[in-house]
mmCIF file of C-alpha atoms in Angstrom:
data_model
loop_
_atom_site.group_PDB
_atom_site.id
_atom_site.type_symbol
_atom_site.label_atom_id
_atom_site.label_comp_id
_atom_site.label_asym_id
_atom_site.label_seq_id
_atom_site.Cartn_x
_atom_site.Cartn_y
_atom_site.Cartn_z
ATOM 1 C CA VAL A 1 45.247 43.747 108.408
ATOM 2 C CA THR A 2 41.814 42.926 109.514
ATOM 3 C CA VAL A 3 39.533 45.361 107.891
ATOM 4 C CA GLY A 4 35.508 45.758 108.442
ATOM 5 C CA LEU A 5 33.601 47.721 105.743
ATOM 6 C CA VAL A 6 30.974 49.123 107.508
ATOM 7 C CA VAL A 7 28.038 50.430 104.922
ATOM 8 C CA ASP A 8 24.878 52.066 105.423
ATOM 9 C CA HIS A 9 21.663 50.590 103.793
ATOM 10 C CA SER A 10 18.930 52.979 104.888
ATOM 11 C CA GLY A 11 16.828 54.203 102.594
ATOM 12 C CA SER A 12 18.303 57.466 101.762
ATOM 13 C CA MET A 13 21.764 55.650 100.612
ATOM 14 C CA LYS A 14 19.705 54.005 97.495
ATOM 15 C CA PRO A 15 20.745 56.394 94.875
ATOM 16 C CA LYS A 16 24.353 56.064 96.063
ATOM 17 C CA MET A 17 25.279 52.326 96.271
ATOM 18 C CA ALA A 18 26.326 51.646 92.931
ATOM 19 C CA ASP A 19 29.379 54.107 93.909
ATOM 20 C CA VAL A 20 29.555 52.300 97.075
ATOM 21 C CA ILE A 21 29.866 48.751 95.934
ATOM 22 C CA ALA A 22 32.429 50.041 93.362
ATOM 23 C CA ALA A 23 34.147 51.816 95.915
ATOM 24 C CA ALA A 24 34.553 48.629 97.973
ATOM 25 C CA GLY A 25 35.857 46.646 94.893
ATOM 26 C CA ALA A 26 38.281 49.466 94.475
ATOM 27 C CA PHE A 27 39.356 49.285 97.733
ATOM 28 C CA VAL A 28 39.818 45.269 98.025
ATOM 29 C CA ARG A 29 41.963 45.625 95.044
ATOM 30 C CA SER A 30 44.328 48.264 96.791
ATOM 31 C CA SER A 31 44.880 46.039 99.419
ATOM 32 C CA SER A 32 47.402 43.248 100.399
ATOM 33 C CA PRO A 33 46.357 39.554 99.235
ATOM 34 C CA GLU A 34 47.035 39.106 102.838
ATOM 35 C CA ASP A 35 44.674 41.358 104.435
ATOM 36 C CA GLU A 36 41.434 39.677 105.710
ATOM 37 C CA MET A 37 37.959 41.672 105.165
ATOM 38 C CA PHE A 38 34.431 41.425 106.212
ATOM 39 C CA VAL A 39 30.950 43.589 105.434
ATOM 40 C CA VAL A 40 28.759 44.801 108.005
ATOM 41 C CA ASN A 41 25.723 46.006 106.589
ATOM 42 C CA PHE A 42 23.250 48.261 108.155
ATOM 43 C CA ASN A 43 19.727 50.068 108.143
ATOM 44 C CA GLU A 44 17.718 49.779 110.991
ATOM 45 C CA LYS A 45 18.905 46.410 111.410
ATOM 46 C CA VAL A 46 22.973 45.239 111.443
ATOM 47 C CA SER A 47 23.950 42.327 109.879
ATOM 48 C CA LEU A 48 27.226 40.858 108.307
ATOM 49 C CA GLY A 49 27.711 40.466 104.890
ATOM 50 C CA LEU A 50 29.551 37.445 104.184
ATOM 51 C CA PRO A 51 28.400 34.217 104.803
ATOM 52 C CA ASP A 52 28.779 32.303 108.116
ATOM 53 C CA PHE A 53 31.064 29.771 106.524
ATOM 54 C CA LEU A 54 33.340 32.868 105.337
ATOM 55 C CA PRO A 55 33.844 35.053 108.474
ATOM 56 C CA PHE A 56 36.596 37.243 106.460
ATOM 57 C CA SER A 57 37.715 37.271 102.479
ATOM 58 C CA ASN A 58 39.966 38.901 100.265
ATOM 59 C CA ARG A 59 38.140 38.617 96.974
ATOM 60 C CA SER A 60 36.629 41.828 95.678
ATOM 61 C CA GLU A 61 33.608 39.267 94.202
ATOM 62 C CA ASP A 62 32.538 38.344 97.865
ATOM 63 C CA LEU A 63 33.248 41.796 99.386
ATOM 64 C CA GLY A 64 30.804 43.369 96.692
ATOM 65 C CA ALA A 65 28.145 40.371 96.870
ATOM 66 C CA ALA A 66 27.991 41.156 100.463
ATOM 67 C CA ILE A 67 27.251 44.633 100.093
ATOM 68 C CA ALA A 68 25.077 44.352 96.937
ATOM 69 C CA ASN A 69 22.771 41.663 98.277
ATOM 70 C CA ALA A 70 21.522 43.718 101.548
ATOM 71 C CA PRO A 71 18.390 45.624 100.870
ATOM 72 C CA THR A 72 18.298 49.272 101.131
ATOM 73 C CA LEU A 73 15.668 50.950 103.328
ATOM 74 C CA GLY A 74 14.339 51.768 106.137
ATOM 75 C CA GLN A 75 16.138 53.839 109.121
ATOM 76 C CA THR A 76 19.793 54.033 110.345
ATOM 77 C CA ALA A 77 21.475 52.418 113.311
ATOM 78 C CA LEU A 78 25.057 53.209 112.695
ATOM 79 C CA TYR A 79 26.354 53.151 116.149
ATOM 80 C CA ASP A 80 25.188 49.603 116.644
ATOM 81 C CA ALA A 81 26.930 49.161 113.382
ATOM 82 C CA VAL A 82 30.205 49.979 114.929
ATOM 83 C CA PHE A 83 29.729 48.096 117.566
ATOM 84 C CA GLU A 84 29.084 45.002 116.073
ATOM 85 C CA ALA A 85 31.924 45.681 113.514
ATOM 86 C CA ARG A 86 34.049 46.449 116.333
ATOM 87 C CA LYS A 87 33.493 42.765 117.731
ATOM 88 C CA ARG A 88 34.022 41.044 114.563
ATOM 89 C CA LEU A 89 37.132 43.021 113.958
ATOM 90 C CA ARG A 90 38.712 41.331 117.363
ATOM 91 C CA THR A 91 38.280 37.630 115.764
ATOM 92 C CA GLY A 92 40.562 38.761 113.021
ATOM 93 C CA SER A 93 43.714 37.263 113.029
ATOM 94 C CA ARG A 94 45.672 40.629 111.842
ATOM 95 C CA GLU A 95 47.763 42.424 114.323
ATOM 96 C CA LYS A 96 46.116 45.764 112.552
ATOM 97 C CA LYS A 97 42.813 46.718 112.633
ATOM 98 C CA VAL A 98 40.718 49.089 110.954
ATOM 99 C CA LEU A 99 37.093 49.860 109.811
ATOM 100 C CA ILE A 100 35.693 52.037 107.161
ATOM 101 C CA VAL A 101 32.212 53.494 107.551
ATOM 102 C CA ILE A 102 30.697 54.719 104.272
ATOM 103 C CA SER A 103 27.697 56.011 105.709
ATOM 104 C CA ASP A 104 25.495 59.868 105.812
ATOM 105 C CA GLY A 105 26.099 59.664 109.455
ATOM 106 C CA GLY A 106 22.958 59.927 110.750
ATOM 107 C CA ASP A 107 21.516 57.259 113.372
ATOM 108 C CA ASN A 108 17.758 57.159 114.363
ATOM 109 C CA ALA A 109 17.538 53.543 115.239
ATOM 110 C CA SER A 110 20.371 52.297 117.507
ATOM 111 C CA ALA A 111 20.562 50.638 121.122
ATOM 112 C CA HIS A 112 23.805 51.592 121.216
ATOM 113 C CA SER A 113 24.432 55.827 121.768
ATOM 114 C CA LEU A 114 27.263 57.717 120.118
ATOM 115 C CA ALA A 115 28.810 58.469 123.703
ATOM 116 C CA GLU A 116 29.196 54.509 123.904
ATOM 117 C CA VAL A 117 30.529 54.036 120.697
ATOM 118 C CA LEU A 118 33.035 57.012 120.854
ATOM 119 C CA ASN A 119 34.243 55.722 124.492
ATOM 120 C CA LEU A 120 35.119 52.377 122.933
ATOM 121 C CA ALA A 121 36.719 53.901 120.007
ATOM 122 C CA GLY A 122 39.106 55.835 122.143
ATOM 123 C CA GLN A 123 40.261 52.406 124.341
ATOM 124 C CA SER A 124 41.270 50.772 121.675
ATOM 125 C CA THR A 125 44.067 50.536 119.038
ATOM 126 C CA ILE A 126 41.312 50.405 115.812
ATOM 127 C CA LEU A 127 42.140 52.743 113.268
ATOM 128 C CA VAL A 128 38.327 54.273 111.888
ATOM 129 C CA TYR A 129 38.094 55.999 108.625
ATOM 130 C CA THR A 130 34.760 57.162 107.647
ATOM 131 C CA ILE A 131 33.401 58.254 104.109
ATOM 132 C CA GLY A 132 30.684 60.881 104.309
ATOM 133 C CA ILE A 133 28.230 60.640 101.566
ATOM 134 C CA PHE A 134 25.134 62.902 101.141
ATOM 135 C CA ILE A 135 24.109 66.058 99.745
ATOM 136 C CA ASN A 136 23.939 69.281 101.291
ATOM 137 C CA GLU A 137 19.740 68.828 101.458
ATOM 138 C CA ASP A 138 20.182 65.355 102.821
ATOM 139 C CA PRO A 139 18.024 65.522 106.271
ATOM 140 C CA ASP A 140 19.848 62.457 107.557
ATOM 141 C CA ARG A 141 23.177 63.765 107.089
ATOM 142 C CA ASN A 142 25.622 64.347 109.928
ATOM 143 C CA PRO A 143 28.995 64.887 109.262
ATOM 144 C CA GLY A 144 30.034 65.746 113.059
ATOM 145 C CA VAL A 145 29.555 62.301 114.210
ATOM 146 C CA LEU A 146 31.520 61.042 111.341
ATOM 147 C CA ARG A 147 34.330 63.502 111.971
ATOM 148 C CA ARG A 148 34.025 62.778 115.851
ATOM 149 C CA LEU A 149 34.309 58.732 115.177
ATOM 150 C CA ALA A 150 37.055 59.194 113.195
ATOM 151 C CA ALA A 151 39.357 61.586 115.276
ATOM 152 C CA ALA A 152 38.739 59.640 118.572
ATOM 153 C CA THR A 153 41.086 56.769 116.932
ATOM 154 C CA GLY A 154 43.175 58.701 114.846
ATOM 155 C CA GLY A 155 41.933 58.059 111.303
ATOM 156 C CA GLU A 156 40.155 60.365 108.632
ATOM 157 C CA ALA A 157 37.081 61.257 107.777
ATOM 158 C CA PHE A 158 36.247 62.061 103.991
ATOM 159 C CA PHE A 159 33.360 63.951 102.512
ATOM 160 C CA PRO A 160 33.280 63.768 98.709
ATOM 161 C CA GLY A 161 31.913 66.379 96.847
ATOM 162 C CA GLU A 162 30.021 63.625 94.494
ATOM 163 C CA THR A 163 29.915 60.023 94.644
ATOM 164 C CA ASN A 164 32.057 58.862 91.990
ATOM 165 C CA GLU A 165 34.903 60.188 94.096
ATOM 166 C CA VAL A 166 34.424 57.634 96.180
ATOM 167 C CA VAL A 167 36.356 54.889 94.570
ATOM 168 C CA ALA A 168 39.719 57.513 94.483
ATOM 169 C CA ILE A 169 39.039 57.602 98.394
ATOM 170 C CA CYS A 170 39.173 54.085 99.054
ATOM 171 C CA GLU A 171 41.871 53.528 96.850
ATOM 172 C CA ARG A 172 43.762 56.140 98.835
ATOM 173 C CA ILE A 173 42.894 54.734 102.473
ATOM 174 C CA ALA A 174 44.372 51.391 101.061
ATOM 175 C CA ARG A 175 47.572 53.231 100.414
ATOM 176 C CA ASP A 176 47.322 54.889 103.954
ATOM 177 C CA ILE A 177 46.861 51.647 105.788
ATOM 178 C CA ARG A 178 49.651 50.117 103.773
ATOM 179 C CA HIS A 179 51.737 52.712 104.453
ATOM 180 C CA GLN A 180 51.342 53.041 107.902
ATOM 181 C CA TYR A 181 51.641 48.814 108.111
ATOM 182 C CA THR A 182 55.134 49.315 106.448
#
């Protein structure tokens, strides 16, 4: 499987990053060593987390560092990040393609629109899982966007009550991907 971890690094995510990094590590450890993975980090800018010489990895150390080394500040360009991750997925060599989007669902900085992203998602075989991390008082939260993005691809949206539940969710997603694959 080719998997893209799309991770929100906007200012509202700062207190949640330790759990996000732990969840990404759990996902990698629960995945097949034959999988190829990459990271797309985003705040108001979108960046690939792995170095240019390493477009894909299956090592939790590489992927954890790719998430941890990005600054957590600023606004949110979720739609641009999904658009960029979709492009990177197409360069992967595995037949099955999956995105895991970890965000509060807000977007206040993208050049692309939700309609564009949903249209592209519905036209592809990419499966999108979303994990909404927010509290009810979070002004940037938008669970509807995360639900729509997952539903457009046949994926699933998760909304943990506590950020420490994200690890178990990532392990479940890895099992689901494996089960669908076999």
